[in-house]
Tab-separated table of C-alpha atoms in Angstrom:
chain	number	residue	atom	x	y	z
A	1	LEU	CA	16.407	49.332	8.638
A	2	ARG	CA	13.636	48.108	6.330
A	3	MET	CA	13.376	44.843	8.258
A	4	LEU	CA	13.151	46.803	11.536
A	5	CYS	CA	10.268	48.870	10.139
A	6	CYS	CA	8.467	45.709	9.047
A	7	LEU	CA	8.897	44.177	12.501
A	8	LEU	CA	7.512	47.336	14.159
A	9	LYS	CA	4.456	47.304	11.868
A	10	LEU	CA	3.929	43.576	12.541
A	11	THR	CA	4.159	44.220	16.273
A	12	ARG	CA	1.481	46.949	16.049
A	13	VAL	CA	-0.817	44.577	14.140
A	14	VAL	CA	-0.339	41.832	16.700
A	15	LEU	CA	-1.044	44.235	19.583
A	16	SER	CA	-4.223	45.609	17.958
A	17	HIS	CA	-5.605	42.238	16.795
A	18	LYS	CA	-4.067	39.864	19.280
A	19	PRO	CA	-6.110	36.633	18.891
A	20	TRP	CA	-6.415	36.602	15.088
A	21	ALA	CA	-2.889	37.869	14.430
A	22	LEU	CA	-1.379	35.344	16.809
A	23	PHE	CA	-3.335	32.520	15.178
A	24	ILE	CA	-2.235	33.597	11.684
A	25	LEU	CA	1.412	33.929	12.739
A	26	ILE	CA	1.418	30.486	14.372
A	27	PHE	CA	-0.291	28.972	11.327
A	28	ILE	CA	2.252	30.523	8.921
A	29	PHE	CA	5.206	29.486	11.073
A	30	VAL	CA	4.018	25.893	11.469
A	31	SER	CA	3.173	25.580	7.754
A	32	PHE	CA	6.576	26.997	6.784
A	33	THR	CA	8.384	24.711	9.229
A	34	TYR	CA	6.516	21.648	8.019
A	35	THR	CA	7.138	22.438	4.358
A	36	LYS	CA	10.849	22.912	5.045
A	37	LEU	CA	11.062	19.619	6.879
A	38	TYR	CA	8.965	17.766	4.317
A	39	TRP	CA	11.063	18.762	1.334
A	40	GLY	CA	14.321	18.263	3.223
A	41	ILE	CA	15.613	21.803	2.685
A	42	TRP	CA	17.269	22.077	6.081
A	43	GLU	CA	19.419	19.011	5.679
A	44	ASP	CA	21.096	17.240	2.800
A	45	PRO	CA	19.813	13.642	2.825
A	46	LYS	CA	23.323	12.452	1.947
A	47	SER	CA	24.623	13.873	5.219
A	48	ARG	CA	22.232	11.842	7.374
A	49	GLY	CA	23.260	8.645	9.103
A	50	HIS	CA	22.488	5.431	7.205
A	51	PRO	CA	19.076	4.267	8.519
A	52	TYR	CA	19.223	0.735	7.176
A	53	SER	CA	19.968	-2.398	9.178
A	54	LEU	CA	22.962	-4.255	7.772
A	55	SER	CA	23.034	-8.005	7.279
A	56	ALA	CA	24.955	-10.604	5.330
A	57	GLU	CA	23.987	-11.289	1.736
A	58	ILE	CA	21.507	-14.126	1.178
A	59	SER	CA	22.765	-17.251	-0.582
A	60	CYS	CA	20.259	-17.794	-3.381
A	61	ALA	CA	21.395	-21.397	-3.816
A	62	ARG	CA	20.512	-22.071	-0.182
A	63	TYR	CA	17.134	-20.336	-0.019
A	64	VAL	CA	15.951	-20.621	-3.624
A	65	PRO	CA	17.241	-23.884	-5.137
A	66	SER	CA	17.680	-23.830	-8.906
A	67	SER	CA	14.737	-26.182	-9.402
A	68	LEU	CA	12.505	-23.573	-7.772
A	69	ASN	CA	14.081	-20.516	-9.322
A	70	ILE	CA	12.340	-18.651	-12.106
A	71	ALA	CA	14.113	-19.155	-15.404
A	72	GLY	CA	14.265	-16.563	-18.112
A	73	GLY	CA	12.654	-13.665	-16.257
A	74	PRO	CA	9.427	-11.844	-17.117
A	75	SER	CA	7.843	-11.559	-20.545
A	76	ALA	CA	7.581	-8.108	-22.124
A	77	SER	CA	3.920	-8.766	-22.995
A	78	ALA	CA	2.858	-9.889	-19.513
A	79	GLY	CA	1.213	-7.481	-17.103
A	80	ASN	CA	2.829	-6.126	-13.947
A	81	VAL	CA	2.112	-7.102	-10.365
A	82	PHE	CA	2.467	-4.015	-8.154
A	83	PHE	CA	3.174	-3.651	-4.442
A	84	VAL	CA	3.412	-0.214	-2.798
A	85	GLU	CA	5.035	0.884	0.465
A	86	THR	CA	4.022	4.460	1.279
A	87	SER	CA	5.892	4.738	4.584
A	88	GLU	CA	9.616	5.500	4.788
A	89	GLN	CA	10.463	2.059	6.164
A	90	THR	CA	13.178	0.050	4.371
A	91	THR	CA	13.309	-2.987	6.653
A	92	PRO	CA	10.667	-5.309	5.179
A	93	SER	CA	8.957	-7.800	7.463
A	94	TYR	CA	8.688	-11.539	6.901
A	95	LEU	CA	5.112	-11.038	5.695
A	96	PHE	CA	6.220	-8.350	3.229
A	97	SER	CA	8.878	-10.734	1.869
A	98	CYS	CA	6.387	-13.610	1.694
A	99	SER	CA	3.865	-11.479	-0.198
A	100	VAL	CA	6.362	-10.523	-2.888
A	101	GLU	CA	7.922	-13.988	-3.071
A	102	SER	CA	4.540	-15.736	-3.406
A	103	ALA	CA	3.552	-13.314	-6.188
A	104	ALA	CA	6.876	-13.882	-7.967
A	105	ARG	CA	6.463	-17.660	-7.822
A	106	THR	CA	2.862	-17.647	-9.071
A	107	HIS	CA	3.549	-15.061	-11.819
A	108	PRO	CA	6.861	-16.166	-13.362
A	109	GLY	CA	6.112	-14.363	-16.635
A	110	SER	CA	5.257	-11.017	-15.022
A	111	ARG	CA	7.301	-8.175	-13.571
A	112	VAL	CA	6.679	-7.984	-9.836
A	113	VAL	CA	7.304	-4.311	-9.097
A	114	VAL	CA	7.722	-3.160	-5.480
A	115	LEU	CA	7.481	0.639	-5.200
A	116	MET	CA	8.947	1.983	-1.954
A	117	LYS	CA	8.806	5.576	-0.731
A	118	GLY	CA	11.849	4.998	1.489
A	119	VAL	CA	14.116	3.920	-1.366
A	120	ALA	CA	15.980	6.997	-2.577
A	121	LYS	CA	15.622	7.903	-6.226
A	122	GLY	CA	18.916	7.713	-8.100
A	123	ASN	CA	20.661	5.391	-5.627
A	124	ILE	CA	22.725	2.718	-7.325
A	125	SER	CA	22.139	0.029	-4.718
A	126	LEU	CA	19.325	-0.940	-2.381
A	127	PRO	CA	19.574	-0.753	1.396
A	128	LYS	CA	21.330	-3.788	2.863
A	129	HIS	CA	18.613	-5.972	4.310
A	130	TRP	CA	18.055	-9.715	4.088
A	131	ALA	CA	14.626	-9.311	2.408
A	132	PHE	CA	16.064	-7.325	-0.514
A	133	SER	CA	18.808	-9.901	-0.943
A	134	LEU	CA	16.348	-12.780	-0.818
A	135	LEU	CA	13.890	-11.183	-3.239
A	136	GLY	CA	16.825	-10.442	-5.538
A	137	CYS	CA	17.058	-14.199	-6.103
A	138	PHE	CA	13.898	-13.923	-8.218
A	139	PRO	CA	14.700	-12.364	-11.611
A	140	ASN	CA	11.170	-11.011	-12.098
A	141	VAL	CA	11.202	-8.933	-8.863
A	142	GLU	CA	12.099	-5.236	-9.100
A	143	ILE	CA	12.441	-2.866	-6.131
A	144	GLN	CA	11.959	0.731	-7.287
A	145	PRO	CA	11.570	4.188	-5.691
A	146	LEU	CA	8.008	5.437	-5.320
A	147	ASP	CA	8.093	8.766	-7.186
A	148	LEU	CA	4.810	10.265	-6.028
A	149	PRO	CA	4.827	13.564	-7.998
A	150	GLU	CA	5.536	11.604	-11.179
A	151	LEU	CA	2.915	8.949	-10.380
A	152	PHE	CA	0.146	11.501	-9.797
A	153	SER	CA	1.071	13.753	-12.725
A	154	GLY	CA	-1.587	13.861	-15.424
A	155	THR	CA	-4.327	12.687	-13.031
A	156	PRO	CA	-7.022	14.398	-10.917
A	157	LEU	CA	-4.990	13.492	-7.826
A	158	LYS	CA	-2.031	15.749	-8.652
A	159	ARG	CA	-3.468	18.861	-6.972
A	160	TRP	CA	-4.760	16.779	-4.072
A	161	TYR	CA	-1.259	15.446	-3.356
A	162	LEU	CA	0.566	18.768	-3.708
A	163	TRP	CA	-1.450	20.582	-1.031
A	164	PRO	CA	1.182	20.962	1.773
A	165	LEU	CA	-1.128	20.483	4.760
A	166	ARG	CA	-2.418	17.186	3.362
A	167	HIS	CA	0.367	15.341	5.165
A	168	TRP	CA	-0.991	16.281	8.593
A	169	GLU	CA	-4.135	14.214	8.197
A	170	PRO	CA	-4.347	11.314	10.685
A	171	TYR	CA	-4.597	8.506	8.123
A	172	PHE	CA	-2.437	10.059	5.426
A	173	SER	CA	-0.178	7.033	4.866
A	174	ALA	CA	-3.181	4.734	4.343
A	175	VAL	CA	-4.980	7.301	2.151
A	176	LEU	CA	-1.806	7.763	0.117
A	177	SER	CA	-1.721	4.017	-0.460
A	178	ASP	CA	-5.376	4.113	-1.575
A	179	ALA	CA	-4.488	6.888	-4.023
A	180	CYS	CA	-1.436	5.088	-5.414
A	181	ARG	CA	-3.248	1.867	-6.218
A	182	ILE	CA	-6.077	3.409	-8.230
A	183	VAL	CA	-3.646	5.626	-10.165
A	184	LEU	CA	-1.355	2.645	-10.874
A	185	MET	CA	-4.297	0.647	-12.187
A	186	TRP	CA	-5.529	3.524	-14.345
A	187	LYS	CA	-2.121	4.472	-15.753
A	188	PHE	CA	-0.494	1.064	-16.228
A	189	GLY	CA	-3.020	-1.662	-15.522
A	190	GLY	CA	-2.033	-5.063	-14.187
A	191	ILE	CA	-2.463	-6.387	-10.652
A	192	TYR	CA	-2.155	-4.515	-7.375
A	193	LEU	CA	-1.692	-6.300	-4.029
A	194	ASP	CA	-1.222	-5.098	-0.475
A	195	THR	CA	1.973	-6.306	1.187
A	196	ASP	CA	0.006	-8.550	3.548
A	197	PHE	CA	-1.262	-10.999	0.935
A	198	ILE	CA	-0.003	-14.533	0.406
A	199	VAL	CA	-0.642	-15.486	-3.215
A	200	LEU	CA	-1.645	-19.096	-3.899
A	201	LYS	CA	-2.461	-19.057	-7.621
A	202	ASN	CA	-1.845	-16.993	-10.715
A	203	LEU	CA	-4.199	-13.986	-10.706
A	204	GLU	CA	-3.965	-12.996	-14.371
A	205	ASN	CA	-7.336	-14.542	-15.274
A	206	LEU	CA	-9.064	-12.198	-12.827
A	207	THR	CA	-9.282	-9.179	-15.123
A	208	ASN	CA	-11.094	-5.934	-14.287
A	209	ALA	CA	-11.794	-7.369	-10.861
A	210	LEU	CA	-11.821	-6.550	-7.182
A	211	GLY	CA	-12.902	-8.535	-4.148
A	212	ILE	CA	-15.835	-8.394	-1.741
A	213	GLN	CA	-14.553	-8.486	1.840
A	214	ASP	CA	-18.001	-8.899	3.414
A	215	LYS	CA	-21.668	-8.468	2.511
A	216	ASN	CA	-21.469	-4.689	2.773
A	217	GLU	CA	-18.115	-3.684	1.328
A	218	LEU	CA	-15.529	-4.153	-1.385
A	219	ASN	CA	-11.820	-3.920	-0.585
A	220	GLY	CA	-8.962	-2.558	-2.702
A	221	ALA	CA	-6.197	-4.714	-1.195
A	222	PHE	CA	-6.435	-6.647	-4.480
A	223	LEU	CA	-7.164	-4.935	-7.797
A	224	SER	CA	-6.766	-6.176	-11.347
A	225	PHE	CA	-7.584	-3.849	-14.247
A	226	LYS	CA	-6.711	-3.039	-17.807
A	227	PRO	CA	-4.999	0.360	-18.218
A	228	LYS	CA	-7.209	3.449	-18.669
A	229	HIS	CA	-10.295	1.544	-17.563
A	230	GLU	CA	-13.318	3.790	-17.061
A	231	PHE	CA	-14.073	2.282	-13.644
A	232	MET	CA	-10.654	3.346	-12.334
A	233	GLU	CA	-11.150	6.781	-13.880
A	234	LEU	CA	-14.408	7.146	-11.952
A	235	CYS	CA	-12.582	6.062	-8.784
A	236	MET	CA	-10.020	8.850	-9.275
A	237	GLN	CA	-12.787	11.405	-9.793
A	238	ASP	CA	-14.666	10.215	-6.707
A	239	PHE	CA	-11.442	10.295	-4.686
A	240	VAL	CA	-11.162	14.050	-5.268
A	241	GLN	CA	-14.833	15.041	-5.362
A	242	ASN	CA	-15.861	13.172	-2.187
A	243	TYR	CA	-12.572	13.445	-0.332
A	244	ASN	CA	-12.429	13.192	3.446
A	245	GLY	CA	-9.046	12.133	4.817
A	246	TRP	CA	-10.283	12.241	8.416
A	247	VAL	CA	-12.501	9.153	8.120
A	248	TRP	CA	-10.782	5.766	8.089
A	249	GLY	CA	-11.552	3.780	4.916
A	250	ARG	CA	-13.470	6.529	3.122
A	251	GLN	CA	-10.916	6.751	0.307
A	252	GLY	CA	-10.429	2.978	0.185
A	253	PRO	CA	-13.150	0.337	0.703
A	254	GLU	CA	-15.937	2.929	0.974
A	255	LEU	CA	-14.862	4.644	-2.254
A	256	LEU	CA	-14.712	1.403	-4.248
A	257	THR	CA	-18.060	0.276	-2.845
A	258	ARG	CA	-19.920	3.494	-3.684
A	259	VAL	CA	-18.394	3.680	-7.187
A	260	PHE	CA	-19.278	0.031	-7.897
A	261	LYS	CA	-22.853	0.541	-6.690
A	262	LYS	CA	-23.222	3.545	-9.012
A	263	TRP	CA	-21.535	1.635	-11.844
A	264	CYS	CA	-24.034	-1.220	-11.516
A	265	SER	CA	-27.033	0.783	-10.208
A	266	LEU	CA	-27.115	-1.360	-7.064
A	267	ARG	CA	-28.398	-0.686	-3.566
A	268	THR	CA	-26.874	-3.763	-1.961
A	269	LEU	CA	-23.577	-5.422	-2.772
A	270	LYS	CA	-23.324	-8.894	-4.283
A	271	SER	CA	-20.870	-11.067	-6.193
A	272	MET	CA	-21.446	-10.340	-9.862
A	273	SER	CA	-20.054	-9.164	-13.193
A	274	CYS	CA	-21.429	-5.806	-14.230
A	275	LYS	CA	-20.521	-3.799	-17.350
A	276	GLY	CA	-17.179	-5.585	-17.567
A	277	VAL	CA	-16.184	-5.221	-13.884
A	278	ASN	CA	-16.151	-8.297	-11.648
A	279	ALA	CA	-16.912	-8.230	-7.922
A	280	LEU	CA	-15.376	-11.474	-6.664
A	281	ALA	CA	-16.930	-13.541	-3.887
A	282	PRO	CA	-15.089	-13.268	-0.533
A	283	GLU	CA	-13.469	-16.704	-0.803
A	284	ALA	CA	-11.488	-15.577	-3.877
A	285	VAL	CA	-9.102	-13.213	-2.054
A	286	TYR	CA	-10.600	-12.655	1.423
A	287	PRO	CA	-11.348	-16.227	2.611
A	288	ILE	CA	-10.684	-15.207	6.231
A	289	PRO	CA	-12.973	-12.271	7.159
A	290	TRP	CA	-11.243	-9.480	9.040
A	291	GLN	CA	-13.467	-10.182	12.036
A	292	ASP	CA	-12.031	-13.760	12.173
A	293	TRP	CA	-8.355	-12.875	11.661
A	294	LYS	CA	-7.344	-14.907	14.737
A	295	LYS	CA	-8.126	-18.084	12.749
A	296	LEU	CA	-4.847	-17.457	10.934
A	297	PHE	CA	-2.998	-18.379	14.138
A	298	LYS	CA	-4.985	-21.521	14.948
A	299	ALA	CA	-3.994	-25.066	13.950
A	300	ILE	CA	-5.721	-26.532	10.924
A	301	SER	CA	-5.511	-29.987	9.321
A	302	ALA	CA	-4.329	-30.520	5.747
A	303	LEU	CA	-7.880	-31.517	4.737
A	304	GLU	CA	-9.409	-28.412	6.331
A	305	LEU	CA	-6.764	-26.258	4.670
A	306	HIS	CA	-7.549	-27.777	1.265
A	307	LYS	CA	-11.294	-27.170	1.739
A	308	LEU	CA	-10.764	-23.624	2.942
A	309	LEU	CA	-8.548	-22.652	0.036
A	310	LYS	CA	-10.270	-24.620	-2.737
A	311	ASN	CA	-11.676	-21.544	-4.473
A	312	THR	CA	-9.049	-19.102	-3.211
A	313	TYR	CA	-6.428	-17.236	-5.244
A	314	ALA	CA	-4.797	-15.307	-2.407
A	315	VAL	CA	-5.183	-14.887	1.352
A	316	HIS	CA	-5.303	-11.471	2.975
A	317	ILE	CA	-3.568	-11.580	6.370
A	318	TRP	CA	-5.087	-8.364	7.807
A	319	ASN	CA	-1.711	-7.196	9.086
A	320	LYS	CA	-3.160	-4.070	10.712
A	321	LEU	CA	-4.972	-6.375	13.147
A	322	SER	CA	-2.632	-9.376	13.284
A	323	HIS	CA	0.882	-7.917	13.299
A	324	ARG	CA	1.354	-8.049	17.085
A	325	THR	CA	0.300	-11.704	17.382
A	326	LYS	CA	3.070	-14.234	17.953
A	327	LEU	CA	3.275	-17.015	15.373
A	328	GLU	CA	4.944	-20.352	16.093
A	329	ILE	CA	6.424	-20.834	12.651
A	330	THR	CA	6.858	-24.630	12.889
A	331	SER	CA	3.299	-25.178	14.147
A	332	GLN	CA	0.231	-26.308	12.204
A	333	ALA	CA	-1.265	-22.823	12.380
A	334	LEU	CA	-2.943	-21.777	9.147
A	335	LEU	CA	-0.556	-18.861	8.638
A	336	ALA	CA	2.519	-21.031	9.297
A	337	GLN	CA	1.336	-23.534	6.689
A	338	LEU	CA	0.773	-20.742	4.165
A	339	TYR	CA	4.342	-19.511	4.709
A	340	SER	CA	5.687	-23.040	4.331
A	341	GLN	CA	3.834	-23.815	1.102
A	342	PHE	CA	3.788	-20.521	-0.794
A	343	CYS	CA	6.927	-18.605	0.200
A	344	SER	CA	9.404	-21.314	1.098
A	345	ALA	CA	12.498	-19.067	0.899
A	346	THR	CA	11.049	-16.583	3.401
A	347	TYR	CA	9.894	-19.520	5.528
A	348	ALA	CA	13.424	-20.947	5.611
A	349	LYS	CA	14.787	-17.563	6.718
A	350	MET	CA	12.151	-17.340	9.445
A	351	LYS	CA	13.096	-20.779	10.782
A	352	GLN	CA	16.779	-19.822	10.749
A	353	ASP	CA	16.092	-16.602	12.655
């Protein structure tokens, strides 16, 4: 009876204020529906079908010979190398595998931690996929769940993340990745890399550093900072104070660029060390500008490759632009040669497939 009375009153309100009442009702219903779906209240995750592709276990002896394997595992005193996957996907690509493998090979004394939103917290085993098996051959690689509420706790980004309608923004996955990396650097320090990097050299000497991608902008695809660094703290504050999730790059390259310019009192960007923070020249980690990403798929001689990568620590592959381009893996294309030289286990799997 009470519910009937409430429905009658609600009906009168809707009839007397049709446009506004209808808008409010739709807004409440959609918000409620989205929240239910987001937190998985309608369905027990354990009851869902297994979303992972199944494949045979990788033979470590075949893909990672003992002479190439990493003995002893990571040192407790060494910093971490972080990768983050903010989508739900649990079927890593060849490039994803190469990124992690190349980091593991060049940082044998460090923990290479891959945080994945799609990996369920509390699960005993990882999804069955060749990339997880292959990366398991490296004792310093760890695949872990990305616990976002825990990661953002104790930071200015906690309230930002918990707002329910945040997840409707058009670039939310990319913005979430931008948020994760600056919080990881502030909380734990170490090295952060996007999963479309191929690492050529050890990055540990590049402390409190980030790279210039072109004359106008820094990029956060690579970050290296000591924990609780003031620069990363300012980045977190700027993230919240100047937030706009509807503009591509505003919380990523644009944020880092404006904070660095304030930090150094600069009007124009340049390669420099300022108050303990290093802006690295493009050749350090972005030797191929994003505008020239197609060069990655063109043949290059061994001499040209050596010249190109002489002062380079890692190569950003610009996967957002390049992922649909076909690569002939046995060719002399720059990208094929990078796979061959710096992630040989992934390269062998690619040739087999």
